[in-house]
Amino acid sequence: MANTPNIRFKEFADDWEQRKLLEFGKATGGTSIESEFSENGIYKVISIGSYSEDNIYRDQGIRAVKSEKTLNRILNKGDITMILNDKTASGNIIGRVLLIEKSGVYVYNQRTERIELDINNYDSQFIYTMLNAPQIRDKIIKQSQGNTQIYVNWSTISQTEYLVPHTKEQQQIGHYFRRLDHLITLHQRKFDEIKQLKKFMLQKMFPKNGELIPEIRFVGFTGAWEQRKLGDTLYSLQNNTLSRAEMTYEVGTIKNIHYGDILVKYGEVIDVKNEQIPNIIDTTVAEKYKTSFLQNGDVIFADTAEDETVGKCSEIAGLTDEMALSGLHTIPYRPQLKFATGYLGYYLNSSLFHQQLIPLMQGIKVTSISKSAMQNTNIVYPKSIDEQKKIGAYFINLDHLITLHQHKCDQLKEVKRFMLQNMFPQKG
């Protein structure tokens, strides 16, 4: 049916009914309240910058005082606010709505329309979700005007028609998407927390420059760490200088680890067997590099980037029958000493080591670092291989958890995207 969604809860079968935006509730346009802004204000302000592509309120730190001007701009729980202007030409914000979760916290500024929903006929979570659904929001986008600053007129868009079900079905749909959003937020928050923990532990589990004992250490390990020059600890391998044009992707059998793979995708440890490394080199072309095939424990630095991520590196792991080479704009090294898996990858990516590289970088827009410049930097490490193992395993586990929550978050977002397309009728 044209007036029903592709997916719905089994207890509902009625057609959805057509309603205009103005029927959802009482609408009031925002007016300028900039004169009421103050650091000591008690209200959070909803302005253009408060809207985002994930439909979550962005706190810009703007506050407003309680006054006659703000008194009738105070929002209540269940209110919907819609942004009528977009400062960008892309139109990615225009028409998005925010759902007010608590009364007496927010006031709304100009270019925002407040909708006090008719709660007897409309569920606030349902309306919030529906109006933000991409195919539904497109109704507003199509009515937008302007070039450098896109805008819509409430008098025009208030006539926009939507298909909505009866209240009980609205409530079910609203609850479903609220739960989905909660799970996405949960995994995103866990992802952020573990990333922050990792950043903190990278600073605490390796000694500060000039010191040989870390602030945080596993129980049972004592004594000073060793310190040696990078040039005395690692020796460089020949990296391949093949251009992308010389690489064959269909018939090649040798994985080529590009500097972009290190900077963007892989991080501290590359499990070559399990990572989807896309750059493949033809076996015959790579013949001249056969003495430089990578081994487990080798470390690859990226020697160029557009920021201070120059010098970021990855440690190679997981090689069995695979062959891999270090590619363009990389500096591959092989340890002269035995190191536990993961230790070098995490230590050499820590800010404690990386800050030694910053003064050695050259260039303005694109920065780089040379092999010779890196030779005299210092590397510190525990004498005990067991301590190195514990450190490497700790950070590998953190990365596993980070990836786990990121994947779960991505999966849930994909589920939400699919359900937004299928739980609302396409017409209306």
Short mmCIF file of C-alpha atoms in Angstrom, two decimals:
data_model
loop_
_atom_site.label_atom_id
_atom_site.label_comp_id
_atom_site.label_asym_id
_atom_site.label_seq_id
_atom_site.Cartn_x
_atom_site.Cartn_y
_atom_site.Cartn_z
CA MET A 1 0.00 0.00 0.00
CA ALA A 2 1.16 3.54 -0.73
CA ASN A 3 -0.03 4.77 2.67
CA THR A 4 1.76 2.16 4.78
CA PRO A 5 5.47 1.55 5.44
CA ASN A 6 7.42 -1.48 4.24
CA ILE A 7 8.13 -2.57 7.81
CA ARG A 8 5.79 -2.15 10.76
CA PHE A 9 4.85 -3.81 14.03
CA LYS A 10 2.56 -6.78 13.42
CA GLU A 11 -0.37 -5.54 15.55
CA PHE A 12 -0.95 -2.55 13.23
CA ALA A 13 -2.67 -2.74 9.84
CA ASP A 14 -4.51 0.55 9.29
CA ASP A 15 -3.47 3.00 6.60
CA TRP A 16 -1.46 5.98 7.75
CA GLU A 17 -3.25 9.31 7.44
CA GLN A 18 -2.12 12.49 5.75
CA ARG A 19 -1.43 15.48 8.00
CA LYS A 20 0.13 18.89 7.47
CA LEU A 21 3.12 20.01 9.50
CA LEU A 22 1.07 22.82 11.05
CA GLU A 23 -1.34 20.22 12.48
CA PHE A 24 1.31 18.70 14.72
CA GLY A 25 1.02 21.49 17.26
CA LYS A 26 1.25 25.20 18.00
CA ALA A 27 4.18 26.80 16.14
CA THR A 28 6.00 29.94 17.29
CA GLY A 29 8.91 31.57 15.45
CA GLY A 30 12.02 32.55 17.36
CA THR A 31 13.16 36.16 17.64
CA SER A 32 16.56 37.63 18.41
CA ILE A 33 17.56 37.26 22.06
CA GLU A 34 21.26 38.13 21.64
CA SER A 35 20.78 41.05 24.04
CA GLU A 36 20.03 38.52 26.79
CA PHE A 37 23.23 36.51 26.32
CA SER A 38 25.47 36.34 29.39
CA GLU A 39 28.10 34.05 30.87
CA ASN A 40 25.94 33.98 33.99
CA GLY A 41 22.77 33.07 32.10
CA ILE A 42 20.72 30.15 33.38
CA TYR A 43 19.34 28.98 30.03
CA LYS A 44 21.09 27.11 27.24
CA VAL A 45 20.45 28.78 23.90
CA ILE A 46 19.27 26.94 20.78
CA SER A 47 20.60 28.74 17.69
CA ILE A 48 21.75 27.75 14.20
CA GLY A 49 24.96 26.24 15.58
CA SER A 50 23.00 24.04 17.99
CA TYR A 51 21.86 21.75 15.15
CA SER A 52 24.02 18.96 13.77
CA GLU A 53 23.89 16.20 11.19
CA ASP A 54 23.35 13.60 13.91
CA ASN A 55 20.30 15.55 15.16
CA ILE A 56 21.75 15.99 18.63
CA TYR A 57 21.94 19.35 20.39
CA ARG A 58 25.37 20.97 20.14
CA ASP A 59 26.13 23.09 23.19
CA GLN A 60 28.02 26.16 21.97
CA GLY A 61 28.37 27.44 25.51
CA ILE A 62 25.91 30.31 24.84
CA ARG A 63 23.74 31.19 27.83
CA ALA A 64 20.84 33.61 28.30
CA VAL A 65 19.52 35.31 31.42
CA LYS A 66 15.98 35.16 32.72
CA SER A 67 14.14 38.27 31.49
CA GLU A 68 10.89 39.44 29.94
CA LYS A 69 12.35 38.72 26.49
CA THR A 70 13.32 35.13 27.29
CA LEU A 71 10.29 34.33 29.43
CA ASN A 72 8.16 33.24 26.47
CA ARG A 73 11.12 31.52 24.78
CA ILE A 74 11.58 28.85 27.46
CA LEU A 75 11.12 25.36 26.02
CA ASN A 76 9.26 22.49 27.68
CA LYS A 77 9.81 18.75 27.63
CA GLY A 78 8.38 17.26 24.44
CA ASP A 79 8.70 20.44 22.40
CA ILE A 80 10.24 20.17 18.92
CA THR A 81 12.43 22.93 17.47
CA MET A 82 13.22 23.17 13.75
CA ILE A 83 16.08 25.13 12.17
CA LEU A 84 14.92 27.35 9.30
CA ASN A 85 18.33 28.64 8.14
CA ASP A 86 21.54 26.92 7.12
CA LYS A 87 24.78 28.88 6.87
CA THR A 88 26.25 26.39 4.40
CA ALA A 89 25.43 25.85 0.74
CA SER A 90 25.13 22.09 1.30
CA GLY A 91 21.81 22.28 3.14
CA ASN A 92 22.85 19.53 5.55
CA ILE A 93 21.27 21.25 8.54
CA ILE A 94 18.16 22.92 7.11
CA GLY A 95 14.89 21.50 8.43
CA ARG A 96 16.45 19.32 11.12
CA VAL A 97 14.67 19.16 14.45
CA LEU A 98 15.68 18.79 18.08
CA LEU A 99 13.59 17.09 20.76
CA ILE A 100 13.54 18.87 24.11
CA GLU A 101 14.10 16.33 26.90
CA LYS A 102 13.69 18.59 29.94
CA SER A 103 11.59 21.64 30.75
CA GLY A 104 13.07 24.98 31.79
CA VAL A 105 16.59 24.32 30.46
CA TYR A 106 16.58 25.81 26.94
CA VAL A 107 15.47 28.99 25.20
CA TYR A 108 15.32 29.36 21.42
CA ASN A 109 16.78 32.14 19.31
CA GLN A 110 15.89 33.53 15.88
CA ARG A 111 15.78 31.27 12.79
CA THR A 112 14.30 28.48 14.90
CA GLU A 113 10.65 27.44 14.98
CA ARG A 114 9.16 25.98 18.13
CA ILE A 115 6.43 23.34 17.83
CA GLU A 116 4.44 22.64 20.99
CA LEU A 117 3.11 19.23 20.02
CA ASP A 118 -0.50 18.19 20.41
CA ILE A 119 0.35 15.38 22.82
CA ASN A 120 -3.09 13.80 22.53
CA ASN A 121 -2.51 12.95 18.88
CA TYR A 122 1.26 13.02 18.32
CA ASP A 123 4.14 11.25 20.03
CA SER A 124 7.15 13.56 20.38
CA GLN A 125 9.79 10.86 19.77
CA PHE A 126 7.96 9.69 16.65
CA ILE A 127 7.67 13.21 15.20
CA TYR A 128 11.33 13.93 16.03
CA THR A 129 12.47 10.73 14.31
CA MET A 130 10.19 11.12 11.30
CA LEU A 131 11.10 14.74 10.57
CA ASN A 132 14.81 13.89 10.72
CA ALA A 133 14.54 10.81 8.50
CA PRO A 134 16.48 11.63 5.28
CA GLN A 135 13.71 10.83 2.81
CA ILE A 136 11.20 12.77 4.95
CA ARG A 137 13.45 15.78 5.56
CA ASP A 138 13.86 15.98 1.79
CA LYS A 139 10.35 17.49 1.70
CA ILE A 140 11.75 20.55 3.50
CA ILE A 141 14.98 20.68 1.52
CA LYS A 142 13.05 20.84 -1.76
CA GLN A 143 11.30 23.99 -0.55
CA SER A 144 14.50 25.77 0.52
CA GLN A 145 15.75 28.99 -1.07
CA GLY A 146 19.01 30.93 -1.20
CA ASN A 147 22.57 30.25 -2.27
CA THR A 148 25.25 31.23 0.27
CA GLN A 149 22.72 30.86 3.08
CA ILE A 150 19.83 28.45 2.61
CA TYR A 151 16.52 29.14 4.30
CA VAL A 152 12.87 28.09 4.37
CA ASN A 153 9.76 30.07 5.29
CA TRP A 154 7.58 28.55 7.99
CA SER A 155 4.41 29.79 6.31
CA THR A 156 5.35 27.71 3.27
CA ILE A 157 6.70 24.53 4.85
CA SER A 158 3.91 24.42 7.45
CA GLN A 159 1.70 23.19 4.60
CA THR A 160 4.00 20.22 3.95
CA GLU A 161 2.07 16.95 4.15
CA TYR A 162 3.18 13.81 5.98
CA LEU A 163 1.75 10.37 6.56
CA VAL A 164 1.32 9.45 10.22
CA PRO A 165 -0.24 6.45 11.98
CA HIS A 166 -2.52 6.42 15.01
CA THR A 167 -0.97 7.40 18.35
CA LYS A 168 -0.29 3.86 19.63
CA GLU A 169 1.73 2.97 16.53
CA GLN A 170 3.56 6.29 16.77
CA GLN A 171 4.51 5.41 20.34
CA GLN A 172 5.83 1.98 19.32
CA ILE A 173 7.93 3.45 16.52
CA GLY A 174 9.17 6.27 18.73
CA HIS A 175 10.17 3.81 21.46
CA TYR A 176 12.00 1.61 18.93
CA PHE A 177 14.13 4.47 17.63
CA ARG A 178 14.74 5.87 21.12
CA ARG A 179 16.11 2.46 22.13
CA LEU A 180 18.23 2.29 18.99
CA ASP A 181 19.63 5.78 19.63
CA HIS A 182 20.37 4.77 23.23
CA LEU A 183 22.40 1.76 22.07
CA ILE A 184 24.31 3.86 19.52
CA THR A 185 25.10 6.45 22.19
CA LEU A 186 26.14 3.71 24.62
CA HIS A 187 28.66 2.19 22.21
CA GLN A 188 29.88 5.60 21.04
CA ARG A 189 30.45 6.68 24.64
CA LYS A 190 32.29 3.44 25.43
CA PHE A 191 34.38 3.91 22.28
CA ASP A 192 35.30 7.46 23.36
CA GLU A 193 36.05 6.38 26.94
CA ILE A 194 38.39 3.57 25.90
CA LYS A 195 40.17 5.82 23.38
CA GLN A 196 40.68 8.37 26.16
CA LEU A 197 41.93 5.63 28.50
CA LYS A 198 44.38 4.47 25.84
CA LYS A 199 45.67 8.02 25.35
CA PHE A 200 46.15 8.37 29.11
CA MET A 201 47.91 5.02 29.50
CA LEU A 202 50.23 5.71 26.57
CA GLN A 203 51.44 8.70 28.57
CA LYS A 204 51.73 6.83 31.86
CA MET A 205 53.01 3.35 30.96
CA PHE A 206 56.14 4.61 29.20
CA PRO A 207 58.79 6.74 30.98
CA LYS A 208 58.80 10.46 30.31
CA ASN A 209 61.75 11.82 28.36
CA GLY A 210 64.80 11.92 30.60
CA GLU A 211 63.37 9.24 32.91
CA LEU A 212 63.73 5.45 32.91
CA ILE A 213 60.81 4.36 35.08
CA PRO A 214 57.13 4.76 34.05
CA GLU A 215 54.48 6.20 36.36
CA ILE A 216 52.20 3.16 35.98
CA ARG A 217 53.64 -0.33 35.93
CA PHE A 218 52.42 -3.91 36.20
CA VAL A 219 52.90 -5.52 39.60
CA GLY A 220 56.09 -7.55 39.96
CA PHE A 221 58.34 -5.44 37.74
CA THR A 222 60.93 -3.06 39.16
CA GLY A 223 64.18 -1.40 38.14
CA ALA A 224 65.14 1.09 35.48
CA TRP A 225 64.39 0.56 31.79
CA GLU A 226 67.06 0.49 29.09
CA GLN A 227 67.69 3.48 26.84
CA ARG A 228 69.36 3.30 23.42
CA LYS A 229 69.51 5.33 20.23
CA LEU A 230 67.02 4.33 17.55
CA GLY A 231 69.90 3.79 15.12
CA ASP A 232 71.49 1.32 17.55
CA THR A 233 68.25 -0.53 18.20
CA LEU A 234 66.66 -0.79 14.75
CA TYR A 235 68.23 -1.11 11.32
CA SER A 236 66.54 0.14 8.19
CA LEU A 237 65.27 -1.98 5.33
CA GLN A 238 64.91 -0.99 1.69
CA ASN A 239 61.35 0.14 0.98
CA ASN A 240 59.81 -0.14 -2.48
CA THR A 241 59.47 3.01 -4.56
CA LEU A 242 56.85 1.75 -6.98
CA SER A 243 54.21 4.26 -7.99
CA ARG A 244 50.57 3.25 -7.78
CA ALA A 245 50.55 2.99 -11.59
CA GLU A 246 53.14 0.20 -11.38
CA MET A 247 51.04 -1.89 -9.00
CA THR A 248 48.64 -4.52 -10.26
CA TYR A 249 45.65 -5.18 -8.06
CA GLU A 250 44.14 -8.27 -9.67
CA VAL A 251 47.07 -10.63 -10.14
CA GLY A 252 49.53 -9.41 -7.54
CA THR A 253 50.40 -11.61 -4.57
CA ILE A 254 52.45 -9.23 -2.43
CA LYS A 255 50.74 -6.82 -0.06
CA ASN A 256 52.07 -3.30 -0.19
CA ILE A 257 51.73 -1.24 3.00
CA HIS A 258 51.39 2.37 1.93
CA TYR A 259 52.06 5.37 4.18
CA GLY A 260 48.35 6.19 4.05
CA ASP A 261 47.55 2.78 5.51
CA ILE A 262 49.71 3.62 8.50
CA LEU A 263 48.41 7.15 9.01
CA VAL A 264 44.73 6.47 8.55
CA LYS A 265 43.67 2.85 8.82
CA TYR A 266 45.85 0.57 10.83
CA GLY A 267 47.57 2.23 13.76
CA GLU A 268 50.02 0.60 16.13
CA VAL A 269 49.91 -3.06 15.02
CA ILE A 270 49.07 -4.37 11.53
CA ASP A 271 47.86 -7.96 11.55
CA VAL A 272 48.73 -8.57 7.90
CA LYS A 273 46.90 -11.88 7.68
CA ASN A 274 43.59 -10.45 8.88
CA GLU A 275 43.70 -6.84 7.69
CA GLN A 276 42.16 -6.00 4.33
CA ILE A 277 45.24 -4.35 2.84
CA PRO A 278 44.17 -3.27 -0.65
CA ASN A 279 47.48 -2.43 -2.32
CA ILE A 280 48.86 -5.47 -4.14
CA ILE A 281 52.13 -5.63 -6.08
CA ASP A 282 52.79 -8.00 -8.97
CA THR A 283 55.28 -10.70 -8.01
CA THR A 284 57.53 -10.12 -11.04
CA VAL A 285 57.70 -6.35 -10.51
CA ALA A 286 58.62 -6.83 -6.84
CA GLU A 287 61.48 -9.21 -7.57
CA LYS A 288 64.10 -6.53 -6.88
CA TYR A 289 62.68 -6.02 -3.39
CA LYS A 290 62.72 -9.65 -2.33
CA THR A 291 65.44 -9.03 0.29
CA SER A 292 63.16 -6.51 1.97
CA PHE A 293 60.07 -8.62 2.55
CA LEU A 294 58.67 -7.74 5.95
CA GLN A 295 58.80 -9.98 8.99
CA ASN A 296 56.76 -10.06 12.16
CA GLY A 297 58.12 -7.44 14.55
CA ASP A 298 59.27 -5.02 11.82
CA VAL A 299 58.21 -1.41 12.26
CA ILE A 300 57.14 0.94 9.46
CA PHE A 301 57.17 4.73 9.87
CA ALA A 302 55.23 7.10 7.64
CA ASP A 303 57.75 9.76 6.59
CA THR A 304 55.32 12.36 5.19
CA ALA A 305 51.90 13.82 5.96
CA GLU A 306 50.01 17.11 6.01
CA ASP A 307 50.29 17.45 9.79
CA GLU A 308 52.24 16.19 12.79
CA THR A 309 51.14 12.60 12.21
CA VAL A 310 54.43 12.30 10.32
CA GLY A 311 56.38 9.65 12.18
CA LYS A 312 53.34 7.59 13.08
CA CYS A 313 54.19 3.93 12.69
CA SER A 314 52.85 0.39 12.65
CA GLU A 315 54.36 -2.85 13.87
CA ILE A 316 53.96 -5.88 11.61
CA ALA A 317 52.28 -8.98 13.02
CA GLY A 318 50.30 -11.95 11.76
CA LEU A 319 52.56 -12.86 8.83
CA THR A 320 52.59 -16.58 8.04
CA ASP A 321 52.71 -17.43 4.34
CA GLU A 322 51.91 -13.86 3.26
CA MET A 323 54.47 -11.58 1.67
CA ALA A 324 54.41 -7.85 2.32
CA LEU A 325 56.51 -4.82 1.49
CA SER A 326 56.76 -1.33 2.85
CA GLY A 327 55.70 1.14 0.17
CA LEU A 328 56.04 4.77 -0.85
CA HIS A 329 56.81 7.41 1.79
CA THR A 330 57.63 4.87 4.47
CA ILE A 331 60.72 3.99 6.48
CA PRO A 332 60.82 0.28 7.38
CA TYR A 333 62.94 -0.88 10.32
CA ARG A 334 63.86 -4.25 11.78
CA PRO A 335 64.78 -4.59 15.48
CA GLN A 336 68.33 -5.69 16.25
CA LEU A 337 67.09 -6.92 19.64
CA LYS A 338 64.18 -9.16 20.55
CA PHE A 339 61.02 -7.26 21.46
CA ALA A 340 57.67 -8.65 22.54
CA THR A 341 54.82 -8.32 20.04
CA GLY A 342 53.13 -4.97 20.30
CA TYR A 343 55.65 -3.21 22.50
CA LEU A 344 57.46 -1.22 19.79
CA GLY A 345 54.28 -0.44 17.90
CA TYR A 346 52.67 1.22 20.91
CA TYR A 347 55.77 2.83 22.36
CA LEU A 348 56.85 4.40 19.06
CA ASN A 349 53.34 5.82 18.59
CA SER A 350 53.18 7.29 22.07
CA SER A 351 53.38 11.06 22.47
CA LEU A 352 56.46 10.52 24.67
CA PHE A 353 58.43 9.19 21.71
CA HIS A 354 56.69 11.24 19.04
CA GLN A 355 57.59 14.57 20.65
CA GLN A 356 61.22 13.79 19.84
CA LEU A 357 60.30 13.75 16.16
CA ILE A 358 58.45 17.06 15.99
CA PRO A 359 61.60 19.28 16.00
CA LEU A 360 63.06 17.08 13.24
CA MET A 361 60.18 17.59 10.81
CA GLN A 362 60.61 19.73 7.72
CA GLY A 363 58.17 21.44 5.39
CA ILE A 364 55.17 23.71 5.81
CA LYS A 365 52.03 22.43 4.08
CA VAL A 366 53.35 18.90 3.75
CA THR A 367 55.83 17.85 6.42
CA SER A 368 58.34 15.04 6.31
CA ILE A 369 61.06 13.41 8.35
CA SER A 370 64.22 11.65 7.15
CA LYS A 371 65.74 8.39 8.23
CA SER A 372 69.00 10.10 9.17
CA ALA A 373 67.18 12.61 11.38
CA MET A 374 65.53 9.79 13.34
CA GLN A 375 68.73 7.88 14.07
CA ASN A 376 69.65 9.82 17.22
CA THR A 377 66.23 9.73 18.87
CA ASN A 378 66.02 7.68 22.06
CA ILE A 379 64.15 4.42 22.57
CA VAL A 380 63.40 3.12 26.06
CA TYR A 381 62.19 -0.36 26.90
CA PRO A 382 61.96 -2.77 29.84
CA LYS A 383 64.77 -5.29 30.16
CA SER A 384 62.16 -7.96 30.87
CA ILE A 385 60.49 -9.46 27.80
CA ASP A 386 57.63 -10.48 30.09
CA GLU A 387 57.01 -6.85 31.00
CA GLN A 388 57.08 -5.91 27.32
CA LYS A 389 54.55 -8.69 26.62
CA LYS A 390 52.17 -7.39 29.28
CA ILE A 391 52.39 -3.84 27.94
CA GLY A 392 51.85 -4.95 24.33
CA ALA A 393 48.96 -7.26 25.27
CA TYR A 394 47.32 -4.52 27.35
CA PHE A 395 47.21 -2.06 24.47
CA ILE A 396 46.26 -4.72 21.92
CA ASN A 397 43.27 -5.56 24.11
CA LEU A 398 42.33 -1.86 24.36
CA ASP A 399 42.47 -1.59 20.57
CA HIS A 400 40.30 -4.69 20.29
CA LEU A 401 37.68 -3.10 22.54
CA ILE A 402 37.87 0.19 20.62
CA THR A 403 37.32 -1.65 17.34
CA LEU A 404 34.52 -3.74 18.86
CA HIS A 405 32.54 -0.71 20.00
CA GLN A 406 33.22 1.16 16.76
CA HIS A 407 31.96 -1.77 14.70
CA LYS A 408 28.90 -2.16 16.91
CA CYS A 409 28.19 1.55 16.61
CA ASP A 410 28.54 1.40 12.82
CA GLN A 411 26.27 -1.66 12.62
CA LEU A 412 23.58 0.02 14.71
CA LYS A 413 23.78 3.17 12.60
CA GLU A 414 23.31 1.04 9.50
CA VAL A 415 20.29 -0.66 11.09
CA LYS A 416 18.87 2.75 11.93
CA ARG A 417 19.46 4.04 8.39
CA PHE A 418 17.67 0.99 6.93
CA MET A 419 14.76 1.21 9.35
CA LEU A 420 14.32 4.95 8.75
CA GLN A 421 13.90 4.14 5.06
CA ASN A 422 11.42 1.36 5.67
CA MET A 423 9.36 2.28 8.75
CA PHE A 424 7.95 5.44 7.17
CA PRO A 425 5.91 5.49 3.94
CA GLN A 426 7.69 7.02 0.98
CA LYS A 427 4.66 9.05 -0.11
CA GLY A 428 2.72 11.68 1.71
#
